PDB file of C-alpha atoms in Angstrom:
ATOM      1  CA  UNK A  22      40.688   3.193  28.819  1.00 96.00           C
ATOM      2  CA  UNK A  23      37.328   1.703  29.474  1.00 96.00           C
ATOM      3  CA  UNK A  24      33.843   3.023  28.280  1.00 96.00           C
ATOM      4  CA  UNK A  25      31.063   1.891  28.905  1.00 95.00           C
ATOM      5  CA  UNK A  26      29.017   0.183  26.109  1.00 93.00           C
ATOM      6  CA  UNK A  27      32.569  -0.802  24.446  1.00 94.00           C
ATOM      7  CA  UNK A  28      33.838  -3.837  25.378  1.00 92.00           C
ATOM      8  CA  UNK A  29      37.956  -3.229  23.967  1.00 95.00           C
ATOM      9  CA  UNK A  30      40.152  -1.554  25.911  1.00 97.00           C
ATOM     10  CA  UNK A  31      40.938   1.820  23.988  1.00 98.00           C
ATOM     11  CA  UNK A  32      44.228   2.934  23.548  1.00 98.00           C
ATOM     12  CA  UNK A  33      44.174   5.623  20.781  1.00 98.00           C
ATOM     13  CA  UNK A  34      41.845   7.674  19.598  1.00 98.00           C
ATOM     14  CA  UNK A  35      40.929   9.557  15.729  1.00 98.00           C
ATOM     15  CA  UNK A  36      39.085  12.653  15.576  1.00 98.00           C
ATOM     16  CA  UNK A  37      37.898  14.315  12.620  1.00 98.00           C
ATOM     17  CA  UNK A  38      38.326  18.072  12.767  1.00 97.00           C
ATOM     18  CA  UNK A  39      35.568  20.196  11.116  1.00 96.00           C
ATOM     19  CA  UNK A  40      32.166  20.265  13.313  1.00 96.00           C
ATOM     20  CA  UNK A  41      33.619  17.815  15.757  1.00 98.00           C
ATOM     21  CA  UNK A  42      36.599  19.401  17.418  1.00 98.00           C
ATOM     22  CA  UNK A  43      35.627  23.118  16.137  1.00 98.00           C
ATOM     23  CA  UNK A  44      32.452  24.432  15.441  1.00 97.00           C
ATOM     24  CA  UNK A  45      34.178  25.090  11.801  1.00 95.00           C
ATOM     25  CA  UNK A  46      30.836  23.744   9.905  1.00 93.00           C
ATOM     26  CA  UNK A  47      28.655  26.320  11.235  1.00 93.00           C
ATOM     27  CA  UNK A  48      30.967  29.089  10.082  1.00 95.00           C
ATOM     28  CA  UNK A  49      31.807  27.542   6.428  1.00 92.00           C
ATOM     29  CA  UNK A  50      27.538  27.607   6.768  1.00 91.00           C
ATOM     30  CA  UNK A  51      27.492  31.113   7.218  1.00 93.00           C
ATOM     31  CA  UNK A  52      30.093  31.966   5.153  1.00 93.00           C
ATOM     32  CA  UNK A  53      28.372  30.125   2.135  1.00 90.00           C
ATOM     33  CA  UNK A  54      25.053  31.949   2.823  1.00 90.00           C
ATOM     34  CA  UNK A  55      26.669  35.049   2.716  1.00 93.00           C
ATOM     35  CA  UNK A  56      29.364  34.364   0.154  1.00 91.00           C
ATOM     36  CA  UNK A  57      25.946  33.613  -1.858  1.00 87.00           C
ATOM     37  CA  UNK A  58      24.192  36.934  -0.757  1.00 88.00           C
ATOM     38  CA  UNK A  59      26.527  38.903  -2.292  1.00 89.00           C
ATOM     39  CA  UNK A  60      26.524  37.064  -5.878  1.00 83.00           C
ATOM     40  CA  UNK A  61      22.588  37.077  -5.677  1.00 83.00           C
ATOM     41  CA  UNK A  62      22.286  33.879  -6.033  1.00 78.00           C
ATOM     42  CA  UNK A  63      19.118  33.607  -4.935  1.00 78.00           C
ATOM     43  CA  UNK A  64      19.527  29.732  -3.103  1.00 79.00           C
ATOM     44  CA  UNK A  65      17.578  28.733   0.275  1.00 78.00           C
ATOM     45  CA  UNK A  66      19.901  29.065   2.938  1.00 79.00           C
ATOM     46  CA  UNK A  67      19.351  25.659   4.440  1.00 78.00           C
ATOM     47  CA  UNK A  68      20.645  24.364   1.139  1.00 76.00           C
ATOM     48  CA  UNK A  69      24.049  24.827   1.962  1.00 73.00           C
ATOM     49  CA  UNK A  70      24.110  22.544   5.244  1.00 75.00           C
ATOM     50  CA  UNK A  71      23.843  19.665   2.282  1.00 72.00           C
ATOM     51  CA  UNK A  72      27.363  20.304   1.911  1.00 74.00           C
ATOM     52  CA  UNK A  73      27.820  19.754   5.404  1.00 74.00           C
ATOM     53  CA  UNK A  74      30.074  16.300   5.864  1.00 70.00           C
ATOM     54  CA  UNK A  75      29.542  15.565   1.830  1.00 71.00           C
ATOM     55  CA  UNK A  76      31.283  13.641   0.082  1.00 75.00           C
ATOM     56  CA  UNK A  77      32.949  14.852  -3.011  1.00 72.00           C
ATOM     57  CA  UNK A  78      30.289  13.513  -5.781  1.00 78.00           C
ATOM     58  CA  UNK A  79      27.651  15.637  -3.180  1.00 81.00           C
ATOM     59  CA  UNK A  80      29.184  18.546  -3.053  1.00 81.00           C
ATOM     60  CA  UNK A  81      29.989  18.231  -7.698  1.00 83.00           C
ATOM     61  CA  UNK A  82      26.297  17.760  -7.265  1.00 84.00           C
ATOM     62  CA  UNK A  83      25.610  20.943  -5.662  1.00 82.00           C
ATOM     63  CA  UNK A  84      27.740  23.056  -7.313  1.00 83.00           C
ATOM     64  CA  UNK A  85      26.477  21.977 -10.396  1.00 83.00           C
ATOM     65  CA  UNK A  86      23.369  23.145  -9.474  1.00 83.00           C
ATOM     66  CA  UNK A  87      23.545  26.046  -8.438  1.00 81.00           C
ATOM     67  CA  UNK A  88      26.405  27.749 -10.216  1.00 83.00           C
ATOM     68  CA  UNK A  89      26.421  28.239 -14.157  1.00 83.00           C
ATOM     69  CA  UNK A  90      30.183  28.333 -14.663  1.00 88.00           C
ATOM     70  CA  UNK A  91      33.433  26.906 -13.080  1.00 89.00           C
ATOM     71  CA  UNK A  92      34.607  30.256 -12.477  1.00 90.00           C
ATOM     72  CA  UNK A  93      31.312  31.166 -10.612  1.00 87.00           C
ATOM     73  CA  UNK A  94      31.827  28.294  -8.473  1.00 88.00           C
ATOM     74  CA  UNK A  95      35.576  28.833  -7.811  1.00 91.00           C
ATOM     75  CA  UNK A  96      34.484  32.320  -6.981  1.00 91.00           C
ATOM     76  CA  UNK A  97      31.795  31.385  -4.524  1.00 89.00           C
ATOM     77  CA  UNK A  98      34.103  28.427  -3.019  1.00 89.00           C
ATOM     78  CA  UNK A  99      37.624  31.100  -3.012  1.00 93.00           C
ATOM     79  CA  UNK A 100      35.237  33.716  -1.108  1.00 94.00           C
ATOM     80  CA  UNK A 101      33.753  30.975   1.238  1.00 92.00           C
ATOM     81  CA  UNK A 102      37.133  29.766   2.515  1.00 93.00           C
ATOM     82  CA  UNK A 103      38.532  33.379   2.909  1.00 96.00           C
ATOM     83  CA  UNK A 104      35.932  34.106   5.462  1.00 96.00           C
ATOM     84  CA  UNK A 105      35.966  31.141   7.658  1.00 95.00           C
ATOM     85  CA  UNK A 106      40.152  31.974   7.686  1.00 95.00           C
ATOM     86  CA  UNK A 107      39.029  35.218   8.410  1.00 96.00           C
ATOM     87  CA  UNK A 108      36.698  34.762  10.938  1.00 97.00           C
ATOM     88  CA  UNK A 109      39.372  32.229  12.432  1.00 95.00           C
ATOM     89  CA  UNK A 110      41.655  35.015  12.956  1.00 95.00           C
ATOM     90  CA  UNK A 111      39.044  37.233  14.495  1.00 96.00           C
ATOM     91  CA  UNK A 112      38.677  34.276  17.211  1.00 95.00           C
ATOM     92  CA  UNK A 113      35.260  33.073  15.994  1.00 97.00           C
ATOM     93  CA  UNK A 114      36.668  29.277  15.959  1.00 97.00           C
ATOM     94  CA  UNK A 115      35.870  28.182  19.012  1.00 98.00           C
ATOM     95  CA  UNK A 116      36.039  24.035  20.507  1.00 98.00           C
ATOM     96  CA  UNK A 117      33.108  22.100  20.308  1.00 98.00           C
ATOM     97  CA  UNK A 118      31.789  21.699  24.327  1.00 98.00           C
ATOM     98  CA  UNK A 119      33.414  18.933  25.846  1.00 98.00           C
ATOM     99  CA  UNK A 120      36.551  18.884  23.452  1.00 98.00           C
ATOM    100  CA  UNK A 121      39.064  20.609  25.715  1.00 98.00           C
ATOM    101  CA  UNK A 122      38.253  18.408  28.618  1.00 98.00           C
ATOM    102  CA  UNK A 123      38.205  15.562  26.648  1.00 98.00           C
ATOM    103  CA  UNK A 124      41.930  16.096  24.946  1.00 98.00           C
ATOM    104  CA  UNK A 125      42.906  16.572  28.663  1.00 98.00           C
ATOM    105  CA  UNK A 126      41.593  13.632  30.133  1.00 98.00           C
ATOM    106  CA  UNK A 127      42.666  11.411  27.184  1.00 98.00           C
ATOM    107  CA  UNK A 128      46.118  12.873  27.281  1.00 98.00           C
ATOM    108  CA  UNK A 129      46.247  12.350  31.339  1.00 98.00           C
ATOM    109  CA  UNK A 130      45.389   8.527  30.287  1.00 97.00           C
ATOM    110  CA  UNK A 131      48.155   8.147  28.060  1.00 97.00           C
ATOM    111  CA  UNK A 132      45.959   7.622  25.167  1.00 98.00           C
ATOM    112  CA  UNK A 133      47.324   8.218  21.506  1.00 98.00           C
ATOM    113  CA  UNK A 134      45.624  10.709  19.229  1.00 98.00           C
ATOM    114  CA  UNK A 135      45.423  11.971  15.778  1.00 98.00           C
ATOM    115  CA  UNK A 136      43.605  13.935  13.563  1.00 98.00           C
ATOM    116  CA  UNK A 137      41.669  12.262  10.146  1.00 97.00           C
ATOM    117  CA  UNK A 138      40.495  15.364   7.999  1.00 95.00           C
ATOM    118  CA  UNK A 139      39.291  15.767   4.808  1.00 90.00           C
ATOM    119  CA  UNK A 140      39.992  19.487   5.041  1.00 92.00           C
ATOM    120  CA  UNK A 141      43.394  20.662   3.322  1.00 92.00           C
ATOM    121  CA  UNK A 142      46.576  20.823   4.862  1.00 95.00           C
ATOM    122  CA  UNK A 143      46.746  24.525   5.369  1.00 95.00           C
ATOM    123  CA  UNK A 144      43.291  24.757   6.436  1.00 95.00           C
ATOM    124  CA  UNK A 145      44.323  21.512   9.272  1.00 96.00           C
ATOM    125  CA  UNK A 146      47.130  23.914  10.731  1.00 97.00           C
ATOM    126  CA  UNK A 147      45.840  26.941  10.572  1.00 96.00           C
ATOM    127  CA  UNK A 148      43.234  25.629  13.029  1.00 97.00           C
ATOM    128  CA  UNK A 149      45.261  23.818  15.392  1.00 97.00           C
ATOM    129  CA  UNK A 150      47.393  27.139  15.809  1.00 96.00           C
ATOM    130  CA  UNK A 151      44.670  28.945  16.531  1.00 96.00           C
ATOM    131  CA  UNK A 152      42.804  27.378  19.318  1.00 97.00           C
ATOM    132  CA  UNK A 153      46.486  26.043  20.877  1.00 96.00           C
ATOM    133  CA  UNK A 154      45.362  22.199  20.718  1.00 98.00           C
ATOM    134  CA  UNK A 155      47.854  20.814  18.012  1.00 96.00           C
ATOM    135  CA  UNK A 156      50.603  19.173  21.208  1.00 97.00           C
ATOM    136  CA  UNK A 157      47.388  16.801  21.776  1.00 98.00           C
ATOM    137  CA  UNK A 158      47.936  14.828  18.588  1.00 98.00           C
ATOM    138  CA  UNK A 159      50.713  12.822  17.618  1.00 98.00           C
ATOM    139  CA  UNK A 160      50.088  12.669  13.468  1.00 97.00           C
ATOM    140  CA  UNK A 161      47.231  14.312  11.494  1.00 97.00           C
ATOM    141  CA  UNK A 162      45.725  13.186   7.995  1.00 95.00           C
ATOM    142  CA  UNK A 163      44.327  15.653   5.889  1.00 94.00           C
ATOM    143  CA  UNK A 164      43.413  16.047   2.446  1.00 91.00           C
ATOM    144  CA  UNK A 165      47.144  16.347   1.139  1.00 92.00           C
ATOM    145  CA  UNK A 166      47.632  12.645   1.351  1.00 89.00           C
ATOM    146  CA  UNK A 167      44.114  12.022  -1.031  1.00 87.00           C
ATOM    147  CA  UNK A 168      45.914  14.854  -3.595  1.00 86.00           C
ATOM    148  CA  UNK A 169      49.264  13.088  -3.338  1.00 88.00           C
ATOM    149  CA  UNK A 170      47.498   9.976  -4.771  1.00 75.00           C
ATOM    150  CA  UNK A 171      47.900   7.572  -1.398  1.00 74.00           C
ATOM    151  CA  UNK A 172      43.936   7.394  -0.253  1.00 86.00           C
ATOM    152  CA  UNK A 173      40.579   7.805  -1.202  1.00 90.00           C
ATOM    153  CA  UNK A 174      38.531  10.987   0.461  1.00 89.00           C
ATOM    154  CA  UNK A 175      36.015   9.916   2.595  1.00 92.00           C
ATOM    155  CA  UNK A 176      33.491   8.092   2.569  1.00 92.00           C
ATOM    156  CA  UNK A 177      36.077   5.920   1.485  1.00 94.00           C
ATOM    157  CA  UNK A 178      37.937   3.708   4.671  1.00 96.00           C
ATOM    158  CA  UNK A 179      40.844   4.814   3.451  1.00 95.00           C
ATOM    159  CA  UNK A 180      41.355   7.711   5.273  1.00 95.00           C
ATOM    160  CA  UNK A 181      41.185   6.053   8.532  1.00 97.00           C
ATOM    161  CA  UNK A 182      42.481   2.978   7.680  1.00 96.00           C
ATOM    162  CA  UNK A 183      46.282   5.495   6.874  1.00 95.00           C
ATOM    163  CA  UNK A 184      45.321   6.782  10.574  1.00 96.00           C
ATOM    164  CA  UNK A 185      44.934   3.602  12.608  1.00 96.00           C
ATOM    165  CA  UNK A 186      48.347   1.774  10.005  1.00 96.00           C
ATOM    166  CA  UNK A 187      50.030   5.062  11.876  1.00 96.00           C
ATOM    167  CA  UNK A 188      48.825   4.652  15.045  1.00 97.00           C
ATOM    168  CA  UNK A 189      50.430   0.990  15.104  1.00 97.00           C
ATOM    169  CA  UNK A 190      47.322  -0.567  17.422  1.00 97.00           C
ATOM    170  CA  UNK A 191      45.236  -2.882  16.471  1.00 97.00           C
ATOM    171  CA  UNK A 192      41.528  -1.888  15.541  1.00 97.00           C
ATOM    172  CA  UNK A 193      40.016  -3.304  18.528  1.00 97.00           C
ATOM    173  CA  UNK A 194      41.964  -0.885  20.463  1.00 98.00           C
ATOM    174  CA  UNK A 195      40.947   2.371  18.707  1.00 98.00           C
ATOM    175  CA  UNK A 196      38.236   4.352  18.548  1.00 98.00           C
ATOM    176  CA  UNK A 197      37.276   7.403  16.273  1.00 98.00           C
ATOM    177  CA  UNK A 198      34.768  10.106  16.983  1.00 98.00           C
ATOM    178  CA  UNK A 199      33.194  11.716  14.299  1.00 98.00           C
ATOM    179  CA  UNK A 200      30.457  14.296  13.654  1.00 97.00           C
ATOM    180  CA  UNK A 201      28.748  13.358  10.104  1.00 94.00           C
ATOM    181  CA  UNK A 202      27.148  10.540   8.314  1.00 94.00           C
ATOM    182  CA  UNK A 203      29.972  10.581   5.611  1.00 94.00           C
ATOM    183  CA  UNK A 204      32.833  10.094   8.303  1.00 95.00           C
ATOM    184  CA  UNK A 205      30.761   7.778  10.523  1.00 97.00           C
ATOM    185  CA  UNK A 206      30.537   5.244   7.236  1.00 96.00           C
ATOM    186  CA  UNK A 207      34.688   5.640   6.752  1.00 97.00           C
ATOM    187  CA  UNK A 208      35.126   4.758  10.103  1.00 98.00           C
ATOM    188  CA  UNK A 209      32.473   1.944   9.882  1.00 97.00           C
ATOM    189  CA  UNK A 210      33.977   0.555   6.625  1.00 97.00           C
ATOM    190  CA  UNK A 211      37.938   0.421   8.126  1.00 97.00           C
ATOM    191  CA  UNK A 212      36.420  -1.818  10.618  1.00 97.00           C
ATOM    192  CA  UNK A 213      36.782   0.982  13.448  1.00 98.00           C
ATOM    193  CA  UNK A 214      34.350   1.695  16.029  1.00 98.00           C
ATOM    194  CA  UNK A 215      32.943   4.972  16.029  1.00 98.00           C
ATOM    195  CA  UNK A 216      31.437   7.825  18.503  1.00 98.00           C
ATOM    196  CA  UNK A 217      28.904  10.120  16.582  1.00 98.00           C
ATOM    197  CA  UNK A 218      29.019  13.526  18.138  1.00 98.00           C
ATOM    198  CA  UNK A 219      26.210  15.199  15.919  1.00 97.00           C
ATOM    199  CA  UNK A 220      27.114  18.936  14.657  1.00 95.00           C
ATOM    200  CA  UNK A 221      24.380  20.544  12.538  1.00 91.00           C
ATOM    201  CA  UNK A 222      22.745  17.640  11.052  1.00 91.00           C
ATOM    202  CA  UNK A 223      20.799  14.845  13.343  1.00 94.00           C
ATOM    203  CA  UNK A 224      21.858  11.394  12.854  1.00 96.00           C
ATOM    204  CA  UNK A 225      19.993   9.020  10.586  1.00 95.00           C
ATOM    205  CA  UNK A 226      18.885   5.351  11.290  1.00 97.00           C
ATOM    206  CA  UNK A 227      22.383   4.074   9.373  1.00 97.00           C
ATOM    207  CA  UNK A 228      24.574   6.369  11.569  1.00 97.00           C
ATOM    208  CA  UNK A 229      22.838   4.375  14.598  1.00 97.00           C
ATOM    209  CA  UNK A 230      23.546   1.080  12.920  1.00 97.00           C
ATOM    210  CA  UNK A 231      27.135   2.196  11.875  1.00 97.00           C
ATOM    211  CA  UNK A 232      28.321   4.535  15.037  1.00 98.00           C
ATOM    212  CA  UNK A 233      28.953   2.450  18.525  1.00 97.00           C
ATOM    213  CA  UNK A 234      27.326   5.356  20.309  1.00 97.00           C
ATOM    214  CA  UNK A 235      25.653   8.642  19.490  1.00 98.00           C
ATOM    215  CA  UNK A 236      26.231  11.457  21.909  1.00 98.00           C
ATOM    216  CA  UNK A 237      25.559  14.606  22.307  1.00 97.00           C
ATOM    217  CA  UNK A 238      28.175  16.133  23.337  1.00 98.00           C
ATOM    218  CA  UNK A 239      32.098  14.920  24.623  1.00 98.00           C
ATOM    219  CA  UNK A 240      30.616  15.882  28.325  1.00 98.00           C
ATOM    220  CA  UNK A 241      27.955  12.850  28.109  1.00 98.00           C
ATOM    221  CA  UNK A 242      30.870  10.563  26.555  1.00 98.00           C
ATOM    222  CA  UNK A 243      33.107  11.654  29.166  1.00 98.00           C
ATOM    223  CA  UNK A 244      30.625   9.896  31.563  1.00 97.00           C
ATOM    224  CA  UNK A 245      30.920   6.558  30.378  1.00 97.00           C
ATOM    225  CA  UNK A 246      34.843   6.143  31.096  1.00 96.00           C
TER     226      UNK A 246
END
Protein backbone atom coordinates (compact mmCIF):
# COMPACT_ATOMS: atom_id res chain seq x y z
CA UNK A 1 0.00 0.00 0.00
CA UNK A 2 1.10 3.43 -0.96
CA UNK A 3 0.43 6.79 0.93
CA UNK A 4 1.21 9.64 0.11
CA UNK A 5 3.94 11.52 2.08
CA UNK A 6 5.51 7.88 2.91
CA UNK A 7 7.87 6.76 0.71
CA UNK A 8 7.88 2.54 1.93
CA UNK A 9 5.53 0.45 0.70
CA UNK A 10 3.26 -0.56 3.79
CA UNK A 11 2.41 -3.90 4.40
CA UNK A 12 1.12 -4.11 8.03
CA UNK A 13 -0.23 -1.93 10.13
CA UNK A 14 -0.33 -1.34 14.49
CA UNK A 15 -3.06 0.41 16.06
CA UNK A 16 -3.33 1.34 19.52
CA UNK A 17 -6.81 0.83 20.92
CA UNK A 18 -8.03 3.40 23.51
CA UNK A 19 -8.99 6.95 21.80
CA UNK A 20 -7.79 5.74 18.46
CA UNK A 21 -9.95 2.85 17.39
CA UNK A 22 -12.79 3.63 20.17
CA UNK A 23 -13.67 6.71 21.59
CA UNK A 24 -12.76 4.72 25.03
CA UNK A 25 -10.72 7.95 26.44
CA UNK A 26 -13.60 10.15 26.47
CA UNK A 27 -15.66 7.69 28.49
CA UNK A 28 -12.73 6.63 31.10
CA UNK A 29 -12.90 10.91 31.14
CA UNK A 30 -16.28 10.90 32.19
CA UNK A 31 -16.21 8.14 34.22
CA UNK A 32 -13.27 9.68 36.32
CA UNK A 33 -15.19 13.00 36.71
CA UNK A 34 -17.97 11.30 37.97
CA UNK A 35 -16.30 8.45 39.81
CA UNK A 36 -14.75 11.73 41.57
CA UNK A 37 -18.22 13.47 42.09
CA UNK A 38 -19.38 10.98 44.13
CA UNK A 39 -16.22 10.78 46.61
CA UNK A 40 -16.29 14.72 46.73
CA UNK A 41 -13.23 15.07 45.75
CA UNK A 42 -13.42 18.32 44.88
CA UNK A 43 -10.66 18.14 41.57
CA UNK A 44 -11.15 20.35 38.24
CA UNK A 45 -12.58 18.22 35.79
CA UNK A 46 -10.11 18.96 33.06
CA UNK A 47 -7.56 17.47 35.41
CA UNK A 48 -8.35 14.12 34.60
CA UNK A 49 -7.64 14.35 30.67
CA UNK A 50 -3.79 14.48 32.18
CA UNK A 51 -4.24 10.93 32.51
CA UNK A 52 -5.20 10.73 29.08
CA UNK A 53 -2.27 8.61 27.06
CA UNK A 54 0.09 8.87 30.45
CA UNK A 55 2.55 7.06 31.10
CA UNK A 56 2.73 5.14 34.28
CA UNK A 57 5.12 7.63 36.43
CA UNK A 58 2.12 10.39 35.16
CA UNK A 59 -0.58 8.80 36.14
CA UNK A 60 1.63 7.67 40.16
CA UNK A 61 1.91 11.40 39.85
CA UNK A 62 -1.65 12.12 39.77
CA UNK A 63 -2.90 9.82 41.99
CA UNK A 64 -0.62 10.89 44.43
CA UNK A 65 -2.05 14.02 44.31
CA UNK A 66 -5.12 13.85 44.57
CA UNK A 67 -5.94 10.82 46.67
CA UNK A 68 -4.74 10.51 50.44
CA UNK A 69 -4.64 6.72 50.66
CA UNK A 70 -4.03 3.63 48.38
CA UNK A 71 -7.33 2.42 49.14
CA UNK A 72 -8.92 5.82 48.08
CA UNK A 73 -7.20 5.53 44.91
CA UNK A 74 -7.99 1.82 44.25
CA UNK A 75 -11.50 2.88 45.03
CA UNK A 76 -11.66 5.76 42.62
CA UNK A 77 -9.61 3.65 39.85
CA UNK A 78 -12.07 0.07 40.69
CA UNK A 79 -15.22 2.52 40.24
CA UNK A 80 -13.70 4.23 37.08
CA UNK A 81 -13.16 0.99 35.16
CA UNK A 82 -16.61 -0.47 36.21
CA UNK A 83 -18.32 2.28 34.39
CA UNK A 84 -16.54 2.48 31.17
CA UNK A 85 -17.34 -1.71 31.17
CA UNK A 86 -20.58 -0.62 31.95
CA UNK A 87 -21.21 1.89 29.65
CA UNK A 88 -19.55 -0.60 27.04
CA UNK A 89 -22.31 -2.91 27.55
CA UNK A 90 -24.95 -0.25 27.27
CA UNK A 91 -23.39 0.38 23.61
CA UNK A 92 -21.77 3.73 24.47
CA UNK A 93 -18.32 2.42 22.82
CA UNK A 94 -18.59 3.46 19.65
CA UNK A 95 -15.44 3.51 16.56
CA UNK A 96 -13.58 6.47 16.16
CA UNK A 97 -14.89 8.08 12.45
CA UNK A 98 -13.02 6.64 9.80
CA UNK A 99 -11.99 3.34 11.71
CA UNK A 100 -14.52 0.95 10.19
CA UNK A 101 -13.73 2.03 6.70
CA UNK A 102 -10.32 2.00 7.30
CA UNK A 103 -10.12 -1.84 8.79
CA UNK A 104 -12.11 -2.56 5.54
CA UNK A 105 -10.04 -1.07 3.09
CA UNK A 106 -6.80 -2.30 4.75
CA UNK A 107 -8.19 -5.77 5.01
CA UNK A 108 -9.41 -5.60 1.11
CA UNK A 109 -5.49 -4.72 0.53
CA UNK A 110 -4.24 -7.63 2.19
CA UNK A 111 -2.54 -5.63 4.75
CA UNK A 112 -1.56 -7.27 8.22
CA UNK A 113 -2.86 -5.80 11.44
CA UNK A 114 -2.57 -5.88 15.11
CA UNK A 115 -3.42 -4.27 18.07
CA UNK A 116 -0.46 -2.55 20.62
CA UNK A 117 -2.38 -1.61 23.95
CA UNK A 118 -1.40 -0.65 27.10
CA UNK A 119 -4.89 -1.42 28.38
CA UNK A 120 -5.26 -4.97 30.17
CA UNK A 121 -6.07 -8.03 28.60
CA UNK A 122 -9.65 -8.26 29.67
CA UNK A 123 -10.28 -4.75 29.06
CA UNK A 124 -8.52 -5.49 25.06
CA UNK A 125 -11.33 -8.25 24.53
CA UNK A 126 -14.01 -7.05 26.03
CA UNK A 127 -13.82 -4.24 23.45
CA UNK A 128 -13.17 -6.05 20.41
CA UNK A 129 -16.38 -8.23 21.25
CA UNK A 130 -18.31 -5.51 21.55
CA UNK A 131 -18.03 -3.41 18.52
CA UNK A 132 -17.49 -6.93 16.27
CA UNK A 133 -13.93 -5.73 14.90
CA UNK A 134 -11.55 -8.37 16.59
CA UNK A 135 -11.41 -10.84 12.80
CA UNK A 136 -9.47 -7.53 11.54
CA UNK A 137 -6.36 -8.26 13.57
CA UNK A 138 -4.15 -11.04 13.40
CA UNK A 139 -2.27 -10.71 17.14
CA UNK A 140 -2.92 -8.05 19.83
CA UNK A 141 -0.43 -6.77 22.65
CA UNK A 142 -1.78 -5.59 25.69
CA UNK A 143 -0.70 -4.93 29.04
CA UNK A 144 -0.45 -8.75 30.07
CA UNK A 145 2.82 -9.13 28.30
CA UNK A 146 4.40 -5.78 30.46
CA UNK A 147 2.89 -7.83 33.83
CA UNK A 148 4.36 -11.10 32.61
CA UNK A 149 7.80 -9.37 32.74
CA UNK A 150 8.57 -9.46 28.66
CA UNK A 151 8.29 -5.43 27.84
CA UNK A 152 8.33 -2.16 29.13
CA UNK A 153 4.76 -0.08 29.10
CA UNK A 154 4.86 2.61 26.91
CA UNK A 155 6.54 5.17 26.37
CA UNK A 156 8.95 2.57 26.25
CA UNK A 157 9.62 1.00 22.30
CA UNK A 158 9.11 -2.01 23.65
CA UNK A 159 5.71 -2.46 23.16
CA UNK A 160 5.86 -2.02 19.53
CA UNK A 161 9.00 -3.29 18.93
CA UNK A 162 7.02 -7.21 20.42
CA UNK A 163 4.32 -6.02 17.67
CA UNK A 164 6.36 -5.40 14.54
CA UNK A 165 9.09 -8.95 15.88
CA UNK A 166 5.31 -10.57 15.42
CA UNK A 167 4.37 -9.14 12.47
CA UNK A 168 7.66 -10.64 10.77
CA UNK A 169 8.13 -7.33 8.26
CA UNK A 170 10.64 -5.26 8.31
CA UNK A 171 10.15 -1.66 9.85
CA UNK A 172 10.20 0.10 6.67
CA UNK A 173 7.18 -1.77 5.78
CA UNK A 174 4.96 -0.96 8.80
CA UNK A 175 3.25 1.68 9.97
CA UNK A 176 1.43 2.40 13.38
CA UNK A 177 -1.31 4.88 14.05
CA UNK A 178 -1.64 6.22 17.27
CA UNK A 179 -3.70 8.83 19.14
CA UNK A 180 -1.35 10.31 22.09
CA UNK A 181 1.96 11.85 22.66
CA UNK A 182 3.04 8.84 24.91
CA UNK A 183 2.34 6.19 22.06
CA UNK A 184 3.53 8.47 19.24
CA UNK A 185 7.21 8.53 21.18
CA UNK A 186 7.02 4.34 21.47
CA UNK A 187 6.42 4.17 18.03
CA UNK A 188 9.09 6.87 17.26
CA UNK A 189 11.70 5.17 19.52
CA UNK A 190 11.17 1.33 17.80
CA UNK A 191 12.17 3.08 14.73
CA UNK A 192 8.45 2.85 13.30
CA UNK A 193 6.74 5.44 11.44
CA UNK A 194 3.77 6.76 12.91
CA UNK A 195 0.15 8.37 11.97
CA UNK A 196 -1.11 10.70 14.86
CA UNK A 197 -4.86 10.61 14.86
CA UNK A 198 -5.43 13.21 17.78
CA UNK A 199 -8.31 12.12 20.41
CA UNK A 200 -8.87 14.65 23.21
CA UNK A 201 -5.60 16.25 23.47
CA UNK A 202 -4.00 18.43 20.38
CA UNK A 203 -0.67 17.43 19.30
CA UNK A 204 2.45 19.18 20.51
CA UNK A 205 5.50 20.43 18.43
CA UNK A 206 7.43 16.84 19.37
CA UNK A 207 4.42 14.75 18.17
CA UNK A 208 4.98 16.75 14.73
CA UNK A 209 8.67 16.01 14.82
CA UNK A 210 8.06 12.33 15.96
CA UNK A 211 4.61 11.31 13.98
CA UNK A 212 5.05 10.98 9.91
CA UNK A 213 1.67 12.66 9.62
CA UNK A 214 -0.96 14.19 11.86
CA UNK A 215 -4.53 13.71 10.79
CA UNK A 216 -7.56 14.33 11.80
CA UNK A 217 -9.39 11.75 11.30
CA UNK A 218 -8.85 7.97 9.33
CA UNK A 219 -11.26 9.68 6.49
CA UNK A 220 -8.40 12.40 5.63
CA UNK A 221 -5.69 9.44 5.86
CA UNK A 222 -7.78 7.37 3.78
CA UNK A 223 -7.17 10.06 1.07
CA UNK A 224 -3.64 9.77 0.73
CA UNK A 225 -3.59 5.92 -0.39
Amino acid sequence: MHVKGINDDIQGIVFDMDGLLVNSEKLYWDANIQAAEEEDLGTPRDAYLKLTGATVKEMQDFYHKYFKTDADRDRFIKRTDDLVWQWTDEGKLKLQPGVQEALDEFQKRGMHMAIASSNYEDVVQHVLWATGIRNYFDFHISYLDVQKGHIEPKPSPDIYLTAAKKMHLPKENILVFEDSSTGVQSAASAGLKCVMVPDLIPPTEKDRTNAAMICQNFFEFLKRI
